[in-house]
């Protein structure tokens, strides 16, 4: 690998730009390719650029056969992010579990008694309202959003913002009854049933979770399934 | 719950591996990168998993569950010496791989290259 390619790759990663390193496994030749535009693709078989975009979208690196030899497309996506609305007990265990699974975690809760450094040391905490926080955080394809407050005036604006984003996972804590009422309120905001189907509620895989830590496991498992199962 | 325990156990990320490769190079060391480029069956690490190696055999990252790292590091040190990229195949049908312990039933292909 040329030093210049390594430097650019590290720069793209620092700036959270999705990038693919393509390597011809026969010759060792390499180039960097991006989700949009043709930069880096000159002189490479056309299917390499297409494979690079697919690899980024599915977060799955792969080797393809081309007339020029096998080419490995290595997808470097920005970190996964978890945005948790509600600095509650479940969040206290979900945040470190998600961090272990590779997520950058942000906790949003305007109630200052909940969102304290003593309870969430080391995690990014925001005390602004969920709709303002979400506008600032700009959730993308690599973002999971969970609402855990049980309080419609905090959860609903966050869910509305989540539905308007490309977030790969949206989960809302609450019983079936609570969730039905929530969907009714969101329908009132103009969301269709198709859009609302993106919300996982009651949140988490059905594994009989009882304690906050077990519920956190079920949430992380469900988010993992959404992230990986399609590509698997 | 404090974050200290979490940070202590967080795995080194792929970006850290590349950053370490760059740092070694800046120190004047020879450096090679090994990358999982193809897997079959129950291979322990996904495509794209990387290992950086310096000319003394020090390494960061992983390309398996620890079973073939020794053999990969040796090839990486050789690549640092001769500058030639190479593709390594490990699997249950490969007697060397069996010896080094990829007994999980998977097959993996690894690309090794020198950082120039």
mmCIF file of C-alpha atoms in Angstrom:
data_model
loop_
_atom_site.group_PDB
_atom_site.id
_atom_site.type_symbol
_atom_site.label_atom_id
_atom_site.label_comp_id
_atom_site.label_asym_id
_atom_site.label_seq_id
_atom_site.Cartn_x
_atom_site.Cartn_y
_atom_site.Cartn_z
ATOM 1 C CA UNK A 1 0.000 0.000 0.000
ATOM 2 C CA UNK A 2 1.231 3.450 -0.894
ATOM 3 C CA UNK A 3 1.631 5.822 2.024
ATOM 4 C CA UNK A 4 -0.504 8.431 0.199
ATOM 5 C CA UNK A 5 -3.435 5.985 0.049
ATOM 6 C CA UNK A 6 -3.110 5.165 3.743
ATOM 7 C CA UNK A 7 -3.003 8.881 4.611
ATOM 8 C CA UNK A 8 -6.131 9.620 2.547
ATOM 9 C CA UNK A 9 -7.933 6.594 4.018
ATOM 10 C CA UNK A 10 -7.186 7.738 7.567
ATOM 11 C CA UNK A 11 -8.285 11.288 6.678
ATOM 12 C CA UNK A 12 -11.587 10.040 5.218
ATOM 13 C CA UNK A 13 -12.210 7.931 8.304
ATOM 14 C CA UNK A 14 -11.500 10.871 10.628
ATOM 15 C CA UNK A 15 -13.973 12.981 8.632
ATOM 16 C CA UNK A 16 -16.562 10.151 8.677
ATOM 17 C CA UNK A 17 -16.593 9.848 4.871
ATOM 18 C CA UNK A 18 -17.676 6.363 3.677
ATOM 19 C CA UNK A 19 -14.819 5.048 1.518
ATOM 20 C CA UNK A 20 -13.781 1.818 -0.197
ATOM 21 C CA UNK A 21 -10.208 0.601 -0.623
ATOM 22 C CA UNK A 22 -10.119 -1.520 -3.792
ATOM 23 C CA UNK A 23 -7.166 -3.897 -4.181
ATOM 24 C CA UNK A 24 -6.300 -5.962 -7.232
ATOM 25 C CA UNK A 25 -5.181 -9.166 -5.523
ATOM 26 C CA UNK A 26 -3.095 -10.204 -8.557
ATOM 27 C CA UNK A 27 -1.073 -7.007 -8.940
ATOM 28 C CA UNK A 28 -1.472 -5.316 -5.551
ATOM 29 C CA UNK A 29 -2.697 -2.116 -7.283
ATOM 30 C CA UNK A 30 -5.028 -0.038 -5.121
ATOM 31 C CA UNK A 31 -7.462 2.879 -5.327
ATOM 32 C CA UNK A 32 -9.976 4.661 -3.081
ATOM 33 C CA UNK A 33 -13.605 4.833 -4.216
ATOM 34 C CA UNK A 34 -16.571 6.778 -2.841
ATOM 35 C CA UNK A 35 -20.338 6.424 -2.582
ATOM 36 C CA UNK A 36 -20.929 9.305 -4.992
ATOM 37 C CA UNK A 37 -18.938 10.394 -8.053
ATOM 38 C CA UNK A 38 -16.301 8.683 -10.135
ATOM 39 C CA UNK A 39 -13.200 9.694 -8.199
ATOM 40 C CA UNK A 40 -10.594 6.924 -8.112
ATOM 41 C CA UNK A 41 -12.309 4.649 -10.662
ATOM 42 C CA UNK A 42 -10.240 5.566 -13.761
ATOM 43 C CA UNK A 43 -8.439 2.531 -15.148
ATOM 44 C CA UNK A 44 -10.477 0.049 -13.077
ATOM 45 C CA UNK A 45 -13.123 -2.352 -14.438
ATOM 46 C CA UNK A 46 -16.552 -0.654 -14.261
ATOM 47 C CA UNK A 47 -17.998 -3.354 -11.999
ATOM 48 C CA UNK A 48 -15.530 -2.389 -9.261
ATOM 49 C CA UNK A 49 -17.190 1.003 -8.669
ATOM 50 C CA UNK A 50 -20.595 -0.685 -8.529
ATOM 51 C CA UNK A 51 -19.325 -3.320 -6.086
ATOM 52 C CA UNK A 52 -17.815 -0.547 -3.959
ATOM 53 C CA UNK A 53 -21.176 1.214 -3.600
ATOM 54 C CA UNK A 54 -22.910 -2.072 -2.755
ATOM 55 C CA UNK A 55 -20.224 -2.877 -0.175
ATOM 56 C CA UNK A 56 -20.780 0.477 1.548
ATOM 57 C CA UNK A 57 -24.577 0.202 1.482
ATOM 58 C CA UNK A 58 -24.537 -3.297 2.988
ATOM 59 C CA UNK A 59 -21.410 -2.710 5.058
ATOM 60 C CA UNK A 60 -19.964 -5.864 3.625
ATOM 61 C CA UNK A 61 -16.508 -6.119 2.099
ATOM 62 C CA UNK A 62 -16.123 -8.684 -0.670
ATOM 63 C CA UNK A 63 -13.894 -10.036 -3.430
ATOM 64 C CA UNK A 64 -15.189 -9.847 -7.010
ATOM 65 C CA UNK A 65 -13.785 -11.496 -10.120
ATOM 66 C CA UNK A 66 -12.919 -9.120 -12.984
ATOM 67 C CA UNK A 67 -11.125 -9.409 -16.311
ATOM 68 C CA UNK A 68 -8.133 -7.740 -14.608
ATOM 69 C CA UNK A 69 -8.072 -10.347 -11.803
ATOM 70 C CA UNK A 70 -9.771 -10.690 -8.423
ATOM 71 C CA UNK A 71 -10.453 -7.338 -6.755
ATOM 72 C CA UNK A 72 -11.135 -6.960 -3.032
ATOM 73 C CA UNK A 73 -13.438 -4.070 -2.153
ATOM 74 C CA UNK A 74 -12.927 -3.170 1.495
ATOM 75 C CA UNK A 75 -15.719 -0.951 2.837
ATOM 76 C CA UNK A 76 -14.779 1.579 5.509
ATOM 77 C CA UNK A 77 -18.024 2.983 6.862
ATOM 78 C CA UNK A 78 -18.274 5.601 9.613
ATOM 79 C CA UNK A 79 -18.919 4.244 13.125
ATOM 80 C CA UNK A 80 -22.314 2.959 14.058
ATOM 81 C CA UNK A 81 -24.199 5.416 16.257
ATOM 82 C CA UNK A 82 -26.842 4.832 18.888
ATOM 83 C CA UNK A 83 -29.070 7.732 19.894
ATOM 84 C CA UNK A 84 -30.973 6.928 23.089
ATOM 85 C CA UNK A 85 -33.780 9.247 24.150
ATOM 86 C CA UNK A 86 -34.284 8.987 27.895
ATOM 87 C CA UNK A 87 -31.468 8.786 30.445
ATOM 88 C CA UNK A 88 -33.271 5.992 32.257
ATOM 89 C CA UNK A 89 -32.189 2.783 33.969
ATOM 90 C CA UNK A 90 -32.239 0.710 30.759
ATOM 91 C CA UNK A 91 -30.081 3.343 29.072
ATOM 92 C CA UNK A 92 -27.499 3.035 31.830
ATOM 93 C CA UNK A 93 -26.868 -0.574 30.823
ATOM 94 C CA UNK A 94 -27.650 -0.224 27.112
ATOM 95 C CA UNK A 95 -25.063 2.538 26.599
ATOM 96 C CA UNK A 96 -22.003 0.524 27.694
ATOM 97 C CA UNK A 97 -23.267 -2.627 25.914
ATOM 98 C CA UNK A 98 -23.729 -0.671 22.685
ATOM 99 C CA UNK A 99 -20.271 0.886 23.087
ATOM 100 C CA UNK A 100 -18.793 -2.620 23.304
ATOM 101 C CA UNK A 101 -20.656 -3.554 20.125
ATOM 102 C CA UNK A 102 -19.021 -0.631 18.304
ATOM 103 C CA UNK A 103 -21.608 2.136 18.592
ATOM 104 C CA UNK A 104 -20.851 5.772 19.418
ATOM 105 C CA UNK A 105 -23.548 6.468 21.991
ATOM 106 C CA UNK A 106 -25.434 9.734 22.546
ATOM 107 C CA UNK A 107 -28.015 10.050 25.323
ATOM 108 C CA UNK A 108 -30.679 12.740 25.052
ATOM 109 C CA UNK A 109 -32.769 13.821 28.030
ATOM 110 C CA UNK A 110 -33.816 17.384 28.837
ATOM 111 C CA UNK A 111 -34.606 16.348 32.419
ATOM 112 C CA UNK A 112 -31.413 17.393 34.148
ATOM 113 C CA UNK A 113 -31.937 15.072 37.138
ATOM 114 C CA UNK A 114 -31.668 12.071 34.782
ATOM 115 C CA UNK A 115 -28.937 13.051 32.338
ATOM 116 C CA UNK A 116 -26.074 13.459 34.802
ATOM 117 C CA UNK A 117 -22.412 12.658 34.315
ATOM 118 C CA UNK A 118 -22.561 10.613 37.514
ATOM 119 C CA UNK A 119 -25.024 8.228 35.844
ATOM 120 C CA UNK A 120 -23.549 8.359 32.329
ATOM 121 C CA UNK A 121 -19.844 9.011 32.779
ATOM 122 C CA UNK A 122 -17.979 8.798 29.493
ATOM 123 C CA UNK A 123 -21.009 9.014 27.201
ATOM 124 C CA UNK A 124 -22.127 11.997 25.169
ATOM 125 C CA UNK A 125 -25.065 13.611 27.011
ATOM 126 C CA UNK A 126 -27.456 16.206 25.620
ATOM 127 C CA UNK A 127 -30.050 18.086 27.605
ATOM 128 C CA UNK A 128 -31.761 19.822 24.693
ATOM 129 C CA UNK A 129 -35.193 18.741 23.425
ATOM 130 C CA UNK A 130 -35.169 15.597 21.290
ATOM 131 C CA UNK A 131 -36.304 17.347 18.083
ATOM 132 C CA UNK A 132 -33.525 19.948 18.381
ATOM 133 C CA UNK A 133 -30.943 17.336 19.327
ATOM 134 C CA UNK A 134 -31.941 15.109 16.411
ATOM 135 C CA UNK A 135 -31.753 18.017 13.949
ATOM 136 C CA UNK A 136 -28.203 18.563 15.143
ATOM 137 C CA UNK A 137 -27.148 14.885 15.216
ATOM 138 C CA UNK A 138 -28.452 14.165 11.687
ATOM 139 C CA UNK A 139 -29.065 10.413 12.001
ATOM 140 C CA UNK A 140 -27.952 8.447 8.914
ATOM 141 C CA UNK A 141 -27.925 4.872 7.530
ATOM 142 C CA UNK A 142 -25.475 3.860 10.259
ATOM 143 C CA UNK A 143 -27.623 5.160 13.146
ATOM 144 C CA UNK A 144 -29.960 3.333 15.534
ATOM 145 C CA UNK A 145 -32.492 5.387 17.509
ATOM 146 C CA UNK A 146 -34.284 4.198 20.630
ATOM 147 C CA UNK A 147 -36.863 6.043 22.727
ATOM 148 C CA UNK A 148 -37.031 4.893 26.327
ATOM 149 C CA UNK A 149 -38.740 7.645 28.355
ATOM 150 C CA UNK A 150 -42.386 6.424 28.231
ATOM 151 C CA UNK A 151 -43.185 10.141 28.006
ATOM 152 C CA UNK A 152 -44.929 11.133 24.739
ATOM 153 C CA UNK A 153 -43.709 14.685 24.873
ATOM 154 C CA UNK A 154 -40.104 13.445 24.752
ATOM 155 C CA UNK A 155 -40.495 10.216 22.739
ATOM 156 C CA UNK A 156 -42.872 11.435 20.014
ATOM 157 C CA UNK A 157 -40.754 14.288 18.616
ATOM 158 C CA UNK A 158 -37.743 11.962 18.585
ATOM 159 C CA UNK A 159 -39.683 9.264 16.732
ATOM 160 C CA UNK A 160 -40.982 11.811 14.208
ATOM 161 C CA UNK A 161 -37.401 12.922 13.525
ATOM 162 C CA UNK A 162 -36.264 9.273 13.351
ATOM 163 C CA UNK A 163 -38.939 8.450 10.768
ATOM 164 C CA UNK A 164 -37.761 11.370 8.624
ATOM 165 C CA UNK A 165 -34.184 10.007 8.706
ATOM 166 C CA UNK A 166 -32.431 6.994 7.123
ATOM 167 C CA UNK A 167 -31.807 5.406 10.556
ATOM 168 C CA UNK A 168 -31.451 1.636 10.127
ATOM 169 C CA UNK A 169 -33.195 0.866 13.413
ATOM 170 C CA UNK A 170 -35.910 2.667 15.347
ATOM 171 C CA UNK A 171 -37.213 1.179 18.606
ATOM 172 C CA UNK A 172 -39.723 2.496 21.129
ATOM 173 C CA UNK A 173 -40.155 1.218 24.685
ATOM 174 C CA UNK A 174 -43.701 0.574 25.873
ATOM 175 C CA UNK A 175 -46.391 -2.104 26.030
ATOM 176 C CA UNK A 176 -48.539 -3.097 23.044
ATOM 177 C CA UNK A 177 -51.267 -0.796 24.342
ATOM 178 C CA UNK A 178 -48.863 2.121 24.784
ATOM 179 C CA UNK A 179 -47.455 1.461 21.334
ATOM 180 C CA UNK A 180 -50.892 1.418 19.678
ATOM 181 C CA UNK A 181 -51.660 4.796 21.255
ATOM 182 C CA UNK A 182 -48.274 6.107 20.121
ATOM 183 C CA UNK A 183 -48.880 5.013 16.530
ATOM 184 C CA UNK A 184 -52.268 6.749 16.621
ATOM 185 C CA UNK A 185 -50.630 10.025 17.723
ATOM 186 C CA UNK A 186 -47.949 9.718 14.999
ATOM 187 C CA UNK A 187 -50.635 9.011 12.372
ATOM 188 C CA UNK A 188 -52.100 12.324 13.471
ATOM 189 C CA UNK A 189 -48.784 13.934 12.486
ATOM 190 C CA UNK A 190 -49.241 12.580 8.958
ATOM 191 C CA UNK A 191 -47.131 9.418 8.989
ATOM 192 C CA UNK A 192 -48.430 6.495 6.908
ATOM 193 C CA UNK A 193 -48.713 2.912 8.173
ATOM 194 C CA UNK A 194 -45.771 1.984 5.940
ATOM 195 C CA UNK A 195 -43.606 4.616 7.548
ATOM 196 C CA UNK A 196 -44.765 3.682 11.050
ATOM 197 C CA UNK A 197 -43.889 0.033 10.393
ATOM 198 C CA UNK A 198 -40.228 1.061 10.714
ATOM 199 C CA UNK A 199 -40.738 1.508 14.468
ATOM 200 C CA UNK A 200 -40.029 -1.612 16.515
ATOM 201 C CA UNK A 201 -42.547 -1.576 19.352
ATOM 202 C CA UNK A 202 -42.673 -3.050 21.879
ATOM 203 C CA UNK A 203 -38.907 -2.663 21.585
ATOM 204 C CA UNK A 204 -36.466 -5.584 21.471
ATOM 205 C CA UNK A 205 -36.503 -9.241 20.494
ATOM 206 C CA UNK A 206 -39.038 -11.314 22.385
ATOM 207 C CA UNK A 207 -36.712 -13.271 24.693
ATOM 208 C CA UNK A 208 -38.611 -12.844 27.941
ATOM 209 C CA UNK A 209 -36.287 -10.059 29.117
ATOM 210 C CA UNK A 210 -37.163 -8.750 32.566
ATOM 211 C CA UNK A 211 -34.290 -6.758 34.090
ATOM 212 C CA UNK A 212 -32.966 -3.543 32.522
ATOM 213 C CA UNK A 213 -29.812 -5.383 31.393
ATOM 214 C CA UNK A 214 -31.832 -8.159 29.773
ATOM 215 C CA UNK A 215 -34.020 -5.605 27.991
ATOM 216 C CA UNK A 216 -30.855 -3.894 26.781
ATOM 217 C CA UNK A 217 -29.642 -7.227 25.373
ATOM 218 C CA UNK A 218 -32.942 -7.694 23.523
ATOM 219 C CA UNK A 219 -32.716 -4.159 22.075
ATOM 220 C CA UNK A 220 -29.126 -4.585 20.936
ATOM 221 C CA UNK A 221 -29.975 -7.986 19.442
ATOM 222 C CA UNK A 222 -32.875 -6.505 17.489
ATOM 223 C CA UNK A 223 -30.735 -3.633 16.194
ATOM 224 C CA UNK A 224 -28.040 -6.154 15.191
ATOM 225 C CA UNK A 225 -30.597 -8.179 13.266
ATOM 226 C CA UNK A 226 -31.711 -5.079 11.351
ATOM 227 C CA UNK A 227 -28.115 -4.159 10.636
ATOM 228 C CA UNK A 228 -26.849 -7.539 9.529
ATOM 229 C CA UNK A 229 -29.574 -9.941 8.534
ATOM 230 C CA UNK A 230 -30.328 -8.534 5.105
ATOM 231 C CA UNK A 231 -26.695 -8.612 4.082
ATOM 232 C CA UNK A 232 -26.026 -12.049 5.551
ATOM 233 C CA UNK B 1 -21.499 2.016 36.255
ATOM 234 C CA UNK B 2 -18.364 3.844 35.127
ATOM 235 C CA UNK B 3 -17.011 4.075 31.610
ATOM 236 C CA UNK B 4 -13.511 3.141 32.724
ATOM 237 C CA UNK B 5 -14.208 -0.576 32.686
ATOM 238 C CA UNK B 6 -15.744 -0.296 29.236
ATOM 239 C CA UNK B 7 -12.849 1.609 27.706
ATOM 240 C CA UNK B 8 -10.444 -0.937 29.140
ATOM 241 C CA UNK B 9 -12.147 -3.787 27.324
ATOM 242 C CA UNK B 10 -13.096 -2.090 24.050
ATOM 243 C CA UNK B 11 -11.456 -3.848 21.128
ATOM 244 C CA UNK B 12 -8.958 -2.005 19.017
ATOM 245 C CA UNK B 13 -10.833 -0.647 16.000
ATOM 246 C CA UNK B 14 -9.843 -0.989 12.351
ATOM 247 C CA UNK B 15 -8.980 2.712 12.243
ATOM 248 C CA UNK B 16 -6.602 2.211 15.171
ATOM 249 C CA UNK B 17 -4.865 -0.602 13.280
ATOM 250 C CA UNK B 18 -4.231 1.628 10.261
ATOM 251 C CA UNK B 19 -3.158 4.479 12.536
ATOM 252 C CA UNK B 20 -0.678 2.125 14.233
ATOM 253 C CA UNK B 21 0.676 1.096 10.806
ATOM 254 C CA UNK B 22 1.217 4.761 9.963
ATOM 255 C CA UNK B 23 2.864 5.432 13.318
ATOM 256 C CA UNK B 24 5.285 2.513 12.905
ATOM 257 C CA UNK B 25 6.160 3.708 9.399
ATOM 258 C CA UNK B 26 6.798 7.214 10.736
ATOM 259 C CA UNK B 27 9.224 5.679 13.253
ATOM 260 C CA UNK B 28 11.188 4.229 10.349
ATOM 261 C CA UNK B 29 10.002 0.651 10.820
ATOM 262 C CA UNK B 30 9.063 -1.726 8.020
ATOM 263 C CA UNK B 31 5.306 -2.346 8.113
ATOM 264 C CA UNK B 32 2.925 -4.831 6.462
ATOM 265 C CA UNK B 33 -0.861 -5.121 6.470
ATOM 266 C CA UNK B 34 -2.778 -8.399 6.360
ATOM 267 C CA UNK B 35 -6.467 -8.274 5.382
ATOM 268 C CA UNK B 36 -9.143 -10.984 5.280
ATOM 269 C CA UNK B 37 -10.375 -10.806 1.663
ATOM 270 C CA UNK B 38 -12.612 -13.873 1.420
ATOM 271 C CA UNK B 39 -14.207 -16.349 3.815
ATOM 272 C CA UNK B 40 -16.175 -19.574 3.499
ATOM 273 C CA UNK B 41 -18.085 -21.381 6.229
ATOM 274 C CA UNK B 42 -17.644 -20.464 9.856
ATOM 275 C CA UNK B 43 -14.600 -18.206 9.527
ATOM 276 C CA UNK B 44 -14.019 -16.289 12.744
ATOM 277 C CA UNK B 45 -13.499 -12.786 11.315
ATOM 278 C CA UNK B 46 -15.368 -10.928 8.585
ATOM 279 C CA UNK B 47 -13.909 -9.788 5.282
ATOM 280 C CA UNK B 48 -12.004 -6.574 5.855
ATOM 281 C CA UNK B 49 -10.580 -7.559 9.254
ATOM 282 C CA UNK B 50 -6.979 -6.414 9.447
ATOM 283 C CA UNK B 51 -3.689 -7.002 11.164
ATOM 284 C CA UNK B 52 -0.718 -4.609 11.065
ATOM 285 C CA UNK B 53 2.751 -6.042 11.603
ATOM 286 C CA UNK B 54 6.107 -4.353 12.046
ATOM 287 C CA UNK B 55 9.504 -5.732 11.023
ATOM 288 C CA UNK B 56 10.103 -7.156 14.507
ATOM 289 C CA UNK B 57 6.876 -9.173 14.344
ATOM 290 C CA UNK B 58 4.931 -6.891 16.730
ATOM 291 C CA UNK B 59 1.286 -6.713 15.641
ATOM 292 C CA UNK B 60 -2.130 -5.145 16.301
ATOM 293 C CA UNK B 61 -5.540 -6.372 15.150
ATOM 294 C CA UNK B 62 -6.629 -9.864 14.132
ATOM 295 C CA UNK B 63 -7.554 -11.911 11.083
ATOM 296 C CA UNK B 64 -8.875 -14.978 12.912
ATOM 297 C CA UNK B 65 -9.709 -16.014 16.416
ATOM 298 C CA UNK B 66 -5.986 -16.296 17.057
ATOM 299 C CA UNK B 67 -5.486 -19.578 15.201
ATOM 300 C CA UNK B 68 -3.493 -18.447 12.153
ATOM 301 C CA UNK B 69 -1.977 -15.157 13.347
ATOM 302 C CA UNK B 70 1.448 -16.749 13.828
ATOM 303 C CA UNK B 71 1.677 -17.945 10.223
ATOM 304 C CA UNK B 72 0.296 -14.638 8.869
ATOM 305 C CA UNK B 73 2.806 -12.598 10.872
ATOM 306 C CA UNK B 74 5.682 -14.675 9.453
ATOM 307 C CA UNK B 75 4.452 -14.044 5.890
ATOM 308 C CA UNK B 76 4.046 -10.348 6.732
ATOM 309 C CA UNK B 77 7.641 -10.115 7.934
ATOM 310 C CA UNK B 78 8.715 -11.809 4.666
ATOM 311 C CA UNK B 79 6.622 -9.305 2.670
ATOM 312 C CA UNK B 80 8.334 -6.425 4.477
ATOM 313 C CA UNK B 81 11.665 -7.891 3.388
ATOM 314 C CA UNK B 82 10.891 -8.581 -0.289
ATOM 315 C CA UNK B 83 8.100 -6.054 -0.965
ATOM 316 C CA UNK B 84 5.937 -8.602 -2.796
ATOM 317 C CA UNK B 85 2.209 -8.703 -2.032
ATOM 318 C CA UNK B 86 0.885 -12.217 -1.431
ATOM 319 C CA UNK B 87 -2.415 -14.056 -1.057
ATOM 320 C CA UNK B 88 -2.576 -16.752 1.644
ATOM 321 C CA UNK B 89 -5.175 -19.508 1.830
ATOM 322 C CA UNK B 90 -6.085 -21.199 5.081
ATOM 323 C CA UNK B 91 -8.652 -23.909 5.544
ATOM 324 C CA UNK B 92 -9.311 -27.377 6.809
ATOM 325 C CA UNK B 93 -8.067 -28.846 3.529
ATOM 326 C CA UNK B 94 -4.718 -27.151 4.042
ATOM 327 C CA UNK B 95 -2.493 -29.256 6.275
ATOM 328 C CA UNK B 96 -0.459 -26.256 7.395
ATOM 329 C CA UNK B 97 -3.632 -24.466 8.462
ATOM 330 C CA UNK B 98 -4.684 -27.531 10.382
ATOM 331 C CA UNK B 99 -1.387 -27.482 12.204
ATOM 332 C CA UNK B 100 -1.720 -23.803 13.072
ATOM 333 C CA UNK B 101 -5.216 -24.469 14.297
ATOM 334 C CA UNK B 102 -7.954 -23.147 11.986
ATOM 335 C CA UNK B 103 -9.942 -26.136 13.175
ATOM 336 C CA UNK B 104 -13.262 -24.315 13.269
ATOM 337 C CA UNK B 105 -14.161 -25.629 9.821
ATOM 338 C CA UNK B 106 -13.881 -22.336 7.977
ATOM 339 C CA UNK B 107 -11.687 -21.254 5.094
ATOM 340 C CA UNK B 108 -10.166 -17.822 4.724
ATOM 341 C CA UNK B 109 -8.088 -15.971 2.159
ATOM 342 C CA UNK B 110 -5.727 -13.263 3.366
ATOM 343 C CA UNK B 111 -3.931 -10.541 1.394
ATOM 344 C CA UNK B 112 -0.577 -9.413 2.754
ATOM 345 C CA UNK B 113 1.092 -6.230 1.504
ATOM 346 C CA UNK B 114 3.961 -4.016 2.512
ATOM 347 C CA UNK B 115 3.294 -0.369 3.368
ATOM 348 C CA UNK B 116 5.557 1.561 0.958
#
